[in-house]
Structures are given as structure tokens and as C-alpha cells.
mmCIF file of C-alpha atoms and ligand atoms in Angstrom:
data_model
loop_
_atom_site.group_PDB
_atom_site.id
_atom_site.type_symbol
_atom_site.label_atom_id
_atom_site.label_comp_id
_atom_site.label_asym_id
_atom_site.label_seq_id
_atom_site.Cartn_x
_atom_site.Cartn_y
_atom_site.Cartn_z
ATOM 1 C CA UNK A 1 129.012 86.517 122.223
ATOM 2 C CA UNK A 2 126.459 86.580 119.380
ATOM 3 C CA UNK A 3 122.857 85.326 118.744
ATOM 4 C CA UNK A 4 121.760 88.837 118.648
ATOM 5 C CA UNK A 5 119.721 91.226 115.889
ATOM 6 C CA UNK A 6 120.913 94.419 117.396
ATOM 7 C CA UNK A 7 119.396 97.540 115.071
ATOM 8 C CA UNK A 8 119.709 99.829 117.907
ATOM 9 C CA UNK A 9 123.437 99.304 117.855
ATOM 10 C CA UNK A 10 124.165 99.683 114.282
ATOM 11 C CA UNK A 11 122.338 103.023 114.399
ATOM 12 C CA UNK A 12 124.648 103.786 117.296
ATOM 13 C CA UNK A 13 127.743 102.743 115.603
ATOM 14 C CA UNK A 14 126.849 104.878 112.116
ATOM 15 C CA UNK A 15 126.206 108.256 114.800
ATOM 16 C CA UNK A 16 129.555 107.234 116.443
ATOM 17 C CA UNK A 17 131.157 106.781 113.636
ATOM 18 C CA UNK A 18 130.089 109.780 111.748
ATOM 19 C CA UNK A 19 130.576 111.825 114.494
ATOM 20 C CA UNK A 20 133.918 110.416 115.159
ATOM 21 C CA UNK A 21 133.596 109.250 119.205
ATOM 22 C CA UNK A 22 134.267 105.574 118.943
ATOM 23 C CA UNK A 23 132.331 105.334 122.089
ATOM 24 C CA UNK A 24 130.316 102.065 121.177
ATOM 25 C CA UNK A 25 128.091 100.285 123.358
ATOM 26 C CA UNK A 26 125.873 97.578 122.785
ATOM 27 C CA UNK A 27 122.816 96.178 123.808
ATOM 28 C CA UNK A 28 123.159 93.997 127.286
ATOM 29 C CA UNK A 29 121.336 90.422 126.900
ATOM 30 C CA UNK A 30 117.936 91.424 128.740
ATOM 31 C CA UNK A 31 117.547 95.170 127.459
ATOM 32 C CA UNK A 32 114.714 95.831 125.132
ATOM 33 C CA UNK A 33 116.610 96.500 121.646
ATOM 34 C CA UNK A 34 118.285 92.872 121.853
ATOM 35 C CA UNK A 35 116.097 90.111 120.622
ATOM 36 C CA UNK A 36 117.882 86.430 120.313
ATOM 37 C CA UNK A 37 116.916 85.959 116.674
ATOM 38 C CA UNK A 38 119.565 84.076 113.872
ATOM 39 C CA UNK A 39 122.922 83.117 115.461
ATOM 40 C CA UNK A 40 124.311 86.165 113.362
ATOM 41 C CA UNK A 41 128.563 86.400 113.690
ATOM 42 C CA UNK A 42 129.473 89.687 115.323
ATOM 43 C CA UNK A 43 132.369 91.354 113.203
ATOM 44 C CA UNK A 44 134.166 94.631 114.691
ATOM 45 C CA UNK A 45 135.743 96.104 111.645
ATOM 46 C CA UNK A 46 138.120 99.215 112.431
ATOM 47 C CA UNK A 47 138.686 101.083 108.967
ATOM 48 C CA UNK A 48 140.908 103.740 108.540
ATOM 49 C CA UNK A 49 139.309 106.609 106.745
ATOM 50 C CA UNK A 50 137.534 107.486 103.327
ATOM 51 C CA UNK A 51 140.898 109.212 102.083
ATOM 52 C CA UNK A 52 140.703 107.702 98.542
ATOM 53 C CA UNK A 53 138.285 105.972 96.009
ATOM 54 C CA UNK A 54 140.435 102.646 96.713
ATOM 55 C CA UNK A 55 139.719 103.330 100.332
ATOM 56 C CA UNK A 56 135.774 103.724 99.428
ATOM 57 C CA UNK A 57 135.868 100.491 97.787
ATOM 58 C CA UNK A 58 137.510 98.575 100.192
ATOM 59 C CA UNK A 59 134.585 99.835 102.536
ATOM 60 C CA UNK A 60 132.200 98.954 100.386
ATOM 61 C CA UNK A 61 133.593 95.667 100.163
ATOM 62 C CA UNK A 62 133.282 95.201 103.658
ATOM 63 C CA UNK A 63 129.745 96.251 103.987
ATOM 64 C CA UNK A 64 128.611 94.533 101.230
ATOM 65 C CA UNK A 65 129.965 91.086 102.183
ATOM 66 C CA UNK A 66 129.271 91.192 106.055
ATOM 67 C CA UNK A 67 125.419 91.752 106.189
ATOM 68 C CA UNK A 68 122.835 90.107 107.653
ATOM 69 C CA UNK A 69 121.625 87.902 105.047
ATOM 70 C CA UNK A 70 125.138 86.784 104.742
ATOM 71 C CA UNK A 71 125.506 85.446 108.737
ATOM 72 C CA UNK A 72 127.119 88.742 109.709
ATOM 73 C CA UNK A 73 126.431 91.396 112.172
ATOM 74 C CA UNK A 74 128.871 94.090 110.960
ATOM 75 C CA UNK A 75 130.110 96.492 113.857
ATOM 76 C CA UNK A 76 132.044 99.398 111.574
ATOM 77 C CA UNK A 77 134.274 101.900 113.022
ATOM 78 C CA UNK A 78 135.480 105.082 110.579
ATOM 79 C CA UNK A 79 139.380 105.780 112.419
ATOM 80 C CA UNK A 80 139.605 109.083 110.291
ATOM 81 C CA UNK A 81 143.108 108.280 109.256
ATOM 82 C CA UNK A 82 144.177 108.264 113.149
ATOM 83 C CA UNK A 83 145.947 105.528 114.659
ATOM 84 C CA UNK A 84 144.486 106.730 118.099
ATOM 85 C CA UNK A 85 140.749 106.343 116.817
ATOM 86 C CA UNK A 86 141.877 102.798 115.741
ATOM 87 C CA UNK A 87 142.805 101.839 119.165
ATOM 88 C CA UNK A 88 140.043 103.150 120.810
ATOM 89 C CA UNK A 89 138.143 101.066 118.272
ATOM 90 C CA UNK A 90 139.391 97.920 119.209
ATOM 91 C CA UNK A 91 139.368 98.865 122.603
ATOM 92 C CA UNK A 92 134.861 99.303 122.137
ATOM 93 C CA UNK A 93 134.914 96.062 120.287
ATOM 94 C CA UNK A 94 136.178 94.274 123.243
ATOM 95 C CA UNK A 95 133.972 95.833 125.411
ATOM 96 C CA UNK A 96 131.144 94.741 122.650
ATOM 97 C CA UNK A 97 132.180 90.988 123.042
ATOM 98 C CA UNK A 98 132.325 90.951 119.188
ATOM 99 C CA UNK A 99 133.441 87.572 117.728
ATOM 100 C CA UNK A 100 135.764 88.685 115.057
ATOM 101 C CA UNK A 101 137.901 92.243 115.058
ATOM 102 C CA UNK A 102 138.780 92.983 111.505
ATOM 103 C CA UNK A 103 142.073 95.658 111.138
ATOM 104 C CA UNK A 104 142.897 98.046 108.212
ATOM 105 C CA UNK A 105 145.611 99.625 110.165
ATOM 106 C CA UNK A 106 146.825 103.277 109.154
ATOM 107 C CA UNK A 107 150.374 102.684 109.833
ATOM 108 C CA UNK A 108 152.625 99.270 110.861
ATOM 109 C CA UNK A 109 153.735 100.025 114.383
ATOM 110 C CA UNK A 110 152.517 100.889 117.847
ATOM 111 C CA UNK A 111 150.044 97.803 117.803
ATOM 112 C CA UNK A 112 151.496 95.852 120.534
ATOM 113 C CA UNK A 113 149.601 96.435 123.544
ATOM 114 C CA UNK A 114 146.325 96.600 121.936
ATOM 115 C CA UNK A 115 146.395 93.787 120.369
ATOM 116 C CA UNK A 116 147.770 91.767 123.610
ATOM 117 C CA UNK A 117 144.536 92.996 125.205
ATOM 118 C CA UNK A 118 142.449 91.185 122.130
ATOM 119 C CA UNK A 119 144.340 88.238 121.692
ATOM 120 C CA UNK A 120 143.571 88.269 126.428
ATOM 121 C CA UNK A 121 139.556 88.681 125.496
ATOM 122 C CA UNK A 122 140.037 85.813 123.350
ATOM 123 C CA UNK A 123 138.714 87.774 119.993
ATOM 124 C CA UNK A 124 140.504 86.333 116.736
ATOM 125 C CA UNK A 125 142.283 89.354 114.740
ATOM 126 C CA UNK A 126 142.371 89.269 110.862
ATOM 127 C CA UNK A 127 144.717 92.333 109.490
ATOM 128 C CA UNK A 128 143.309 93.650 106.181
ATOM 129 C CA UNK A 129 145.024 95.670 103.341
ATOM 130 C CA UNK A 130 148.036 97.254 105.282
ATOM 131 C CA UNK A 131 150.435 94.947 107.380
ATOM 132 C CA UNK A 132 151.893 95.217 111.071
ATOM 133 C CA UNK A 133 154.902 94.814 112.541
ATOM 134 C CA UNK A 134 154.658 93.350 116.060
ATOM 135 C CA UNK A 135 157.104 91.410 118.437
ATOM 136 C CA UNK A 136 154.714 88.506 118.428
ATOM 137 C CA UNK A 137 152.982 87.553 115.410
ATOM 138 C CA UNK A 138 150.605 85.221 117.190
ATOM 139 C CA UNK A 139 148.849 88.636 118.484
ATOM 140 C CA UNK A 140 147.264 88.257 115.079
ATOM 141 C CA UNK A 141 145.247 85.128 113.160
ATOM 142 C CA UNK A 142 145.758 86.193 109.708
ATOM 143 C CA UNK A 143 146.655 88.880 107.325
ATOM 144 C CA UNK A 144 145.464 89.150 103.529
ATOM 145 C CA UNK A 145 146.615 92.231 101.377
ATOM 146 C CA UNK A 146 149.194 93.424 98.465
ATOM 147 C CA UNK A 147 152.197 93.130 97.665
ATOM 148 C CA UNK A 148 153.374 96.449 98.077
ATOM 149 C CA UNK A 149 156.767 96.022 96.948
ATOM 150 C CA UNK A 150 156.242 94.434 94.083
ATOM 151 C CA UNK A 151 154.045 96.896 93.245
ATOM 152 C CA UNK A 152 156.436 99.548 93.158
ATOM 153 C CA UNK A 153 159.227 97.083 91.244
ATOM 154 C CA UNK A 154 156.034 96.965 88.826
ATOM 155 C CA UNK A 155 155.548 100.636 88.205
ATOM 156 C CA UNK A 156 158.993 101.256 87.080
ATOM 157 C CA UNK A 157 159.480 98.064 85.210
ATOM 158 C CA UNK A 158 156.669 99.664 83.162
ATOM 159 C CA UNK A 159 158.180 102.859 82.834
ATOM 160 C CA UNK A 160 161.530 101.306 81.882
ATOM 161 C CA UNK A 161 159.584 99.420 78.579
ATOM 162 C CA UNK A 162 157.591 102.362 77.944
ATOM 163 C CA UNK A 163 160.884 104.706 77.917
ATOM 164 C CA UNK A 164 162.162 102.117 75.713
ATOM 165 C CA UNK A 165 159.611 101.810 72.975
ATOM 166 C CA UNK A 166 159.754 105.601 72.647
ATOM 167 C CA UNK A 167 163.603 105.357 71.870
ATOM 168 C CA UNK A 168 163.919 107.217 75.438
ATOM 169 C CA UNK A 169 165.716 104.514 77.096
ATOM 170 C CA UNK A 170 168.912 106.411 77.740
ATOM 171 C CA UNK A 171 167.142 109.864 78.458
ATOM 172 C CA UNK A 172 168.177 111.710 81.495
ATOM 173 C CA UNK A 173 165.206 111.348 83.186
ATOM 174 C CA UNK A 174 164.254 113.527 86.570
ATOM 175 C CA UNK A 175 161.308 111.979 89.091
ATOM 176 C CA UNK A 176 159.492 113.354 90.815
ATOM 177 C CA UNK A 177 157.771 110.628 94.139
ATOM 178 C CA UNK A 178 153.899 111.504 95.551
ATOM 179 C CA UNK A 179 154.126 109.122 98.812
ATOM 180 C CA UNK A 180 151.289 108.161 100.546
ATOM 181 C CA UNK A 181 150.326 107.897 104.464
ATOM 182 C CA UNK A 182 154.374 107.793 105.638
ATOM 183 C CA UNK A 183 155.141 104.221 107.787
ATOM 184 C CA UNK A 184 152.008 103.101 106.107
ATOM 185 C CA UNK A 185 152.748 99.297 104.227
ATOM 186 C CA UNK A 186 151.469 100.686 100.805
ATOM 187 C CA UNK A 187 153.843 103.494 101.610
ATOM 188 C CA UNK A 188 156.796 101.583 102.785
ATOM 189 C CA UNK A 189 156.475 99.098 100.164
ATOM 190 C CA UNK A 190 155.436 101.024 97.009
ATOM 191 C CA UNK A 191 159.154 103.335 98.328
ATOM 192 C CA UNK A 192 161.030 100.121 98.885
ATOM 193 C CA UNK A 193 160.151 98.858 95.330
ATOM 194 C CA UNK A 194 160.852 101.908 93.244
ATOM 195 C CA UNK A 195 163.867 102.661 95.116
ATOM 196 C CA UNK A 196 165.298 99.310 94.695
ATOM 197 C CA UNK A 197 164.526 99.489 90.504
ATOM 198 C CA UNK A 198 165.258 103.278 90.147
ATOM 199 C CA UNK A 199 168.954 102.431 91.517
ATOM 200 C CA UNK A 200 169.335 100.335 88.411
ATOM 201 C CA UNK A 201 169.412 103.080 85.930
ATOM 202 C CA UNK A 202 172.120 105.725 86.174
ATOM 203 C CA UNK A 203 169.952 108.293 84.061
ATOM 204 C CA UNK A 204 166.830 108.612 86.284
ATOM 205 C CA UNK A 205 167.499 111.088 88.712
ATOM 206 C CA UNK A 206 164.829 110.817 91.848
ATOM 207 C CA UNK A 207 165.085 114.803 92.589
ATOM 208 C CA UNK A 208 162.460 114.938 95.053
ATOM 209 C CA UNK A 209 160.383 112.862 97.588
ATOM 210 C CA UNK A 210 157.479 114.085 99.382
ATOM 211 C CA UNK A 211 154.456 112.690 101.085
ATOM 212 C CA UNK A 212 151.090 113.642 100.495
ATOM 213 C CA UNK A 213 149.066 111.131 102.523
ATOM 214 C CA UNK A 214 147.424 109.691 99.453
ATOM 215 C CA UNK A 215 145.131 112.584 99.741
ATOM 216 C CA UNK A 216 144.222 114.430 96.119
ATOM 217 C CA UNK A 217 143.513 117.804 97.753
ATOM 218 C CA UNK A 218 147.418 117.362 99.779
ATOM 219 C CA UNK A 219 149.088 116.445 96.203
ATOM 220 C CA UNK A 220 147.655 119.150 94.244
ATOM 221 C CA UNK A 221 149.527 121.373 96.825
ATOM 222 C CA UNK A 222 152.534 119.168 96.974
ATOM 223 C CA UNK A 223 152.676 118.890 93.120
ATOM 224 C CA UNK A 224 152.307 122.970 92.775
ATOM 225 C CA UNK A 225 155.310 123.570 94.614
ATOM 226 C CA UNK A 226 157.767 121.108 92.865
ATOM 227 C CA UNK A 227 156.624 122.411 89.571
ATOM 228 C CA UNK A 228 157.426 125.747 90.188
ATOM 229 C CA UNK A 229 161.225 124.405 92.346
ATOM 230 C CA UNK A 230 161.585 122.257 89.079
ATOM 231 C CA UNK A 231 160.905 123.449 85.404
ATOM 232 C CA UNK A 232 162.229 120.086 84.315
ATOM 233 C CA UNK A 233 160.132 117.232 85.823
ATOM 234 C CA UNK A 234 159.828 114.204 83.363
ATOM 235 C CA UNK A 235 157.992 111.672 85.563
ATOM 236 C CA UNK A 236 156.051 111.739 88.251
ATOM 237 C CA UNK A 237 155.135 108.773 90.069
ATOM 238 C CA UNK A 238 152.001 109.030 93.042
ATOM 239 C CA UNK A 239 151.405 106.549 95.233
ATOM 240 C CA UNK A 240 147.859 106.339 94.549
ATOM 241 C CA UNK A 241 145.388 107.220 92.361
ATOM 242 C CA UNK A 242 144.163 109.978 93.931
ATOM 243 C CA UNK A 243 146.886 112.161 94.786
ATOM 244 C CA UNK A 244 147.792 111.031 90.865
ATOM 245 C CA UNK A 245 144.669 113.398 90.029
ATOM 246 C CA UNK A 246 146.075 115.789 92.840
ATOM 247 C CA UNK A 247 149.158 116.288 90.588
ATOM 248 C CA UNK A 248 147.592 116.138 87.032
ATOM 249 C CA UNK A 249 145.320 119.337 88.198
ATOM 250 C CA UNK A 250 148.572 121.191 89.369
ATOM 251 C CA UNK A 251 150.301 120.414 86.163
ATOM 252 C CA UNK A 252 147.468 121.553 84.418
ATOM 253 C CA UNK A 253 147.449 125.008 86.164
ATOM 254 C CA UNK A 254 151.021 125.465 85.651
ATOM 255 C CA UNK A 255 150.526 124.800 81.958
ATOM 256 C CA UNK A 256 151.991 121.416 81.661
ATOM 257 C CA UNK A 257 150.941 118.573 79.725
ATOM 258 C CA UNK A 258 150.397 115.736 81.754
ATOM 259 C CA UNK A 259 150.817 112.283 80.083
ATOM 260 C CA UNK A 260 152.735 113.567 77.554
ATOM 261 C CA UNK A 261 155.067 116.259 78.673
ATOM 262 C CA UNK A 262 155.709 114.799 81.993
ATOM 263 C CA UNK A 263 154.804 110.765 82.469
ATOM 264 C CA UNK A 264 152.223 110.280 85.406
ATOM 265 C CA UNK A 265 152.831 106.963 86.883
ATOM 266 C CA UNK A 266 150.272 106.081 89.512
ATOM 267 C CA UNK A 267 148.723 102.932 91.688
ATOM 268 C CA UNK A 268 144.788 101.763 92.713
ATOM 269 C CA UNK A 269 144.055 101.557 89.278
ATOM 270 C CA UNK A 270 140.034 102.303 90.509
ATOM 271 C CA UNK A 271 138.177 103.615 87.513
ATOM 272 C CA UNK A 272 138.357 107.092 87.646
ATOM 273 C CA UNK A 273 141.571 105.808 87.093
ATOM 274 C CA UNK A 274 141.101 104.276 83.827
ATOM 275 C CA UNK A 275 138.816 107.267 83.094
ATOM 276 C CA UNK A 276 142.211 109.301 83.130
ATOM 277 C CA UNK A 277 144.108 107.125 80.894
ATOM 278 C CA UNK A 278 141.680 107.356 78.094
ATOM 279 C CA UNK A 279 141.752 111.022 78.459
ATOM 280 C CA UNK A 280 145.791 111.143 78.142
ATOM 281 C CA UNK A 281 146.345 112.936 81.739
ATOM 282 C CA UNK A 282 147.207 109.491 83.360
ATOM 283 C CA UNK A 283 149.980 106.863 81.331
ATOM 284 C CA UNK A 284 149.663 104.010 84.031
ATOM 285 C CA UNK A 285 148.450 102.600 86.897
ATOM 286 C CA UNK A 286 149.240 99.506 89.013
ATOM 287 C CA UNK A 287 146.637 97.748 90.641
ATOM 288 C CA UNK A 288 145.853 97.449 94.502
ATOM 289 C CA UNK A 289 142.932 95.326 94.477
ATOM 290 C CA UNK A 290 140.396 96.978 97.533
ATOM 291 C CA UNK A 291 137.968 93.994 97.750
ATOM 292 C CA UNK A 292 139.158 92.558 100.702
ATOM 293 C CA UNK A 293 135.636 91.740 102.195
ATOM 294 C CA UNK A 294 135.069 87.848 100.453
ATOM 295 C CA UNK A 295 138.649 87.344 101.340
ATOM 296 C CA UNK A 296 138.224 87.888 104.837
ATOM 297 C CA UNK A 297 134.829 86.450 104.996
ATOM 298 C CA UNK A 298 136.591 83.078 103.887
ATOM 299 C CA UNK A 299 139.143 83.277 106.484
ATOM 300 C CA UNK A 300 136.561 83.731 109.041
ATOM 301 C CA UNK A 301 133.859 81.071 107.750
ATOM 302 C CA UNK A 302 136.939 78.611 108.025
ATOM 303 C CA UNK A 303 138.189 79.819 111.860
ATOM 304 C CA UNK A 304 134.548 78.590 112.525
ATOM 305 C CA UNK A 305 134.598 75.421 110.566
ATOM 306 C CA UNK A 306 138.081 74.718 113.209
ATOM 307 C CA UNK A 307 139.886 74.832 109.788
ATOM 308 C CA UNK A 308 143.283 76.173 109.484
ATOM 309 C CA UNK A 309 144.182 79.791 107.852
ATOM 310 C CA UNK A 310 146.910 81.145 106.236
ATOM 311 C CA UNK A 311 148.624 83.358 108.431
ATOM 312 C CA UNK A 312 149.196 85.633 105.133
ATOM 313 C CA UNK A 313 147.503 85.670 102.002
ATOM 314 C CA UNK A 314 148.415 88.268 98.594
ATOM 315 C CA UNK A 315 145.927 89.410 96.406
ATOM 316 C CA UNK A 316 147.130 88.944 92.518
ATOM 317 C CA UNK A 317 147.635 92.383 90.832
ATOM 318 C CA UNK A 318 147.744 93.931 87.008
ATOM 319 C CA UNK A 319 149.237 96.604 85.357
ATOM 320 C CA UNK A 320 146.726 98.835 83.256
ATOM 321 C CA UNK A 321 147.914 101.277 80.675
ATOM 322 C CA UNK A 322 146.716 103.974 77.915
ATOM 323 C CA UNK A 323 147.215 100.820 75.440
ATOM 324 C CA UNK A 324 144.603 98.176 77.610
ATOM 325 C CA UNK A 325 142.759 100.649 79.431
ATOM 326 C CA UNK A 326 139.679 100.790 77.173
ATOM 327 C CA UNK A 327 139.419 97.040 76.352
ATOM 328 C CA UNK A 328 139.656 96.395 80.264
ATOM 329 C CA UNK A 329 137.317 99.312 81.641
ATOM 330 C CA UNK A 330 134.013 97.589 81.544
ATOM 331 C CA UNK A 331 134.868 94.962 83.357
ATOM 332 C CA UNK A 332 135.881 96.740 86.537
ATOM 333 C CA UNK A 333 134.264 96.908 89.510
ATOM 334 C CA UNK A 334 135.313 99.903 91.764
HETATM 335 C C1 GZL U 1 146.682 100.092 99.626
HETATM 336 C C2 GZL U 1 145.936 101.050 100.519
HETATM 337 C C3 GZL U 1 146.227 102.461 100.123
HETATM 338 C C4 GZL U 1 145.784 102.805 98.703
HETATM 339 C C5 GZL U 1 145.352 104.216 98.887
HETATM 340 O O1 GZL U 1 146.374 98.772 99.984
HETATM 341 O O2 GZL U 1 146.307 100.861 101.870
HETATM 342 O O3 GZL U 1 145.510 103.321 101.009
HETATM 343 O O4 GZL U 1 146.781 102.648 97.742
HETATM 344 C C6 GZL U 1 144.629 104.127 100.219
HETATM 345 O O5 GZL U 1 144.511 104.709 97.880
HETATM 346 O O6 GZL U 1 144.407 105.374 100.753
#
């Protein structure tokens, strides 16, 4: 149902959301707040937190691209990194009759039955960022992210060259693994990819494996008890940016060296990101491009042009380094 300006509920939403009920309701058809103004395309978008600048970004993405002026009515839920508050939000945006539901889910399973009650209100599901696994794939229209395993085949493909043209290449090397939000796709993946390349060289020696939810605050912890378990860490590879910082301020306080003494491999690549690399603390990090919101806007301006979508799209990805960090800074945007 659509055709409506609804202020009212977009202040409700933002007090919801802040305050973390995912109670939403919405304006009936005759009440007062609803006036039948442009023929605005109701979106339910159920994020998953503000855990990291990529997460941030992707938000803003969102936001930015499904406004008003645009054709959009945007209907945002904040999930606080809690599957439960995820399903509760799609659960409201059925009630709201929205047109579209839009998904960053926080992990890959348990979607099932709430998305077999979507797919029976007839509301078209687009998946963004993270992927699902489900026992029906039709529960869901389409699906646009990263590829996650790649990424990880990416990081250590760089660190393999970069060991090389330091005459390193043979080093015993131990690693050290920051994971992020465990069954998570970026998690999964990012694991699945480094595994799969780290088992090709005899001499790196993954010696420990912990998550820290891609939360800075968790990895700083994390980070500060490895380094005092192991006094001879030469890489450390975090699963995002953020818990990347996490760890460089715990080497830091331990009187380490980070970027030099021990190799910080990371993944976001958002600009505080690139701020790190010019500073020496971070060596590299693979990008996960957040700006999902154009990319789902397209899939959605063609679902109402009858066109057909792809059921999954990836987003094409870099590698930025200490040596193109500089040159490529300026022209980021998040
Ligand atoms: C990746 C995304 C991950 C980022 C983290 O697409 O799901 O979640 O790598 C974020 O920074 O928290």
C-alpha cells in the first residue's frame, strides 16, 4: 500500500528505533497524519546495528538514496546487532503494508519462517550486504553484496607478495585471526578464504582464532590477551577495519610496533582506514564496498518497471595499501 506522506510515522520509527522497541505502527488511511500526496514507494529497511564505520556508511547509503525526493518513503529499523530485533522488524513491516522489505541480516540462518510470512503478505524481499541460507531461495527476490571469500583469498595473496618483496617469503610466520560477528557471511567468508590460502604455505602458522564481533572496543580486549599468551605474533589479520584499530591500540599499549613489528592486515578499507596506513599502524586493507543503497534502488525501480532482477549481484572490490593509499584517499567516499 503506498500513496502516503506519512511524517508522523517516520518520527515514530526514529523513537522506535532509537529506543530499540521495533513496535511500528503506521498511519491507517482516514487518520489525520496520512494525507494521499505523491505515490511515494514504501521501503521497510531492517539494518543490523551501527557496530562499525562500514556499517555507518552502508546506513547512510540507505538513507541517502531512499528519500522523498527520490520516490521513496524509507521505513528504517536499527536491529542492534540482534537477530531477534530483525525479525520483529519484518514482522512491523508487514503489519505496515510496506511495498519493499530491504534485509541486512546479522547472521545466515534462522530466516525461514519469517520470511515465508513475507513472501504470504506478498512484500518482495531484497537481501543486502550479508547473505542467507534458506531451504527455498524463492523466499527472497534478490541479493546484492561481496564476495566474502574472495576477499579473504585477497588479503593473504597480498600478504604473500608483500612477505616476498621483503625477502620474508620463507619466514616462519605466526597469525594471529580478529573474526567478526561468528555465522555472519563477511565472517564465514573472509574465514573460508584465508583458511583455504593460509593452507598453502607450510611456514605460516595460524596460532590463534578468536571472534570479536567486528567491534573495536571487543578487539582491543581480544588483541590484549593474545599479546601477552604470545610474545611472538608476526601478523595479525582483523576482519574489519574497526576491530583492526581495536588491535593496533592494544599493540600499542603492550609496546609493539604495529605495521612494522607485527603486519596488520585488515578489511572495509573506510577512510579512517586509509588514515591508518599513512600513519604506518595499518599495512593493508581489502575493500567491502558499504554503498549498497543505488544498488538496491535499481533492483527495486526495475521490480516496478515488471523487469527481471538478478537473483544475486557482487559488488567489485580493491586492495589498498601503505604504497596507494595516499594517491587513492581523496577520492573516497566513506
Ligand atoms: C561486510 C559487513 C561487515 C563489515 C563490518 O559486508 O557485513 O559488517 O566488514 C560490518 O565492518 O560490521
Amino acid at each position: 500500500m503506498r500513496g502516503y506522506c506519512r511524517i508522523g510515522l517516520i518520527f515514530l520509527v526514529q523513537i522506535c528505533s532509537l529506543s530499540g522497541c521495533g513496535i511500528l505502527s503506521r498511519p491507517t488511511e482516514n487518520s489525520p497524519e496520512s494525507t494521499a500526496e505523491n505515490d511515494l514507494i514504501v521501503v521497510g529497511f531492517a539494518q543490523i546495528g551501527a557496530e562499525s564505520d562500514w556499517r555507518v556508511a552502508n546506513t547512510e547509503s540507505i538513507m541517502s538514496t531512499f528519500t522523498e525526493e527520490n520516490g521513496f518513503e524509507l521505513v528504517f529499523n536499527d536491529g542492534q546487532q540482534k537477530f531477534e530485533n530483525q525479525v520483529k522488524a519484518l514482522r512491523n513491516f508487514i503489519q505496515l503494508e510496506v511495498d519493499y522489505i530491504v534485509l541486512a541480516p546479522v547472521v545466515e540462518t534462522g530466516w525461514d519462517t519469517v520470511f515465508a510470512e513475507v513472501k504470504a503478505a506478498n512484500i518482495p524481499l531484497i537481501i543486502s550486504d550479508r547473505f542467507v541460507e534458506v531451504k527455498d531461495d524463492s523466499l527472497y527476490t534478490a541479493w546484492v553484496g561481496s564476495d566474502f571469500l574472495s576477499e579473504g583469498e585477497k588479503a593473504i595473496d597480498w600478504l604473500n607478495s608483500y612477505l616476498e618483496s621483503q625477502g620474508r617469503a620463507d619466514e616462519e610466520i605466526n597469525i594471529v585471526e580478529l573474526q567478526g560477528t561468528l555465522g555472519s557471511t563477511a565472517e564465514i567468508g573472509r574465514t573460508e578464504g584465508i583458511a583455504r590460502k593460509l593452507a598453502e604455505k607450510p611456514n605460516y602458522h595460524l596460532i590463534a582464532i578468536e571472534s570479536a564481533d567486528f567491534i573495536q572496543s571487543k578487539a582491543r580486549e581480544v588483541m590484549g590477551v593474545l599479546l601477552q599468551k604470545h610474545n611472538e605474533i608476526g601478523v595479525v589479520i582483523a576482519q574489519n577495519d574497526n576491530m583492526a584499530f581495536g588491535a593496533i591500540e592494544a599493540m600499542k599499549a603492550a609496546g609493539k610496533i604495529p605495521g612494522k613489528e607485527i603486519i596488520v592486515i585488515s578489511f572495509d578499507a573506510v577512510r579512517a582506514a586509509f588514515n591508518a596506513m599513512l600513519a604506518g599502524d595499518l599495512n593493508v586493507s581489502v575493500e567491502c564496498n558499504p554503498l549498497h543503497g543505488p544498488r538496491v534502488a535499481e533492483i527495486i525501480r526495475k521490480l516496478e518497471a515488471g523487469e527481471p532482477v538478478e537473483k544475486k549481484r557482487y559488488v567489485d572490490e580493491a586492495v589498498f595499501d601503505q604504497e596507494n593509499a595516499a594517491e587513492q584517499l581523496p577520492a573516497r567516499t566513506y
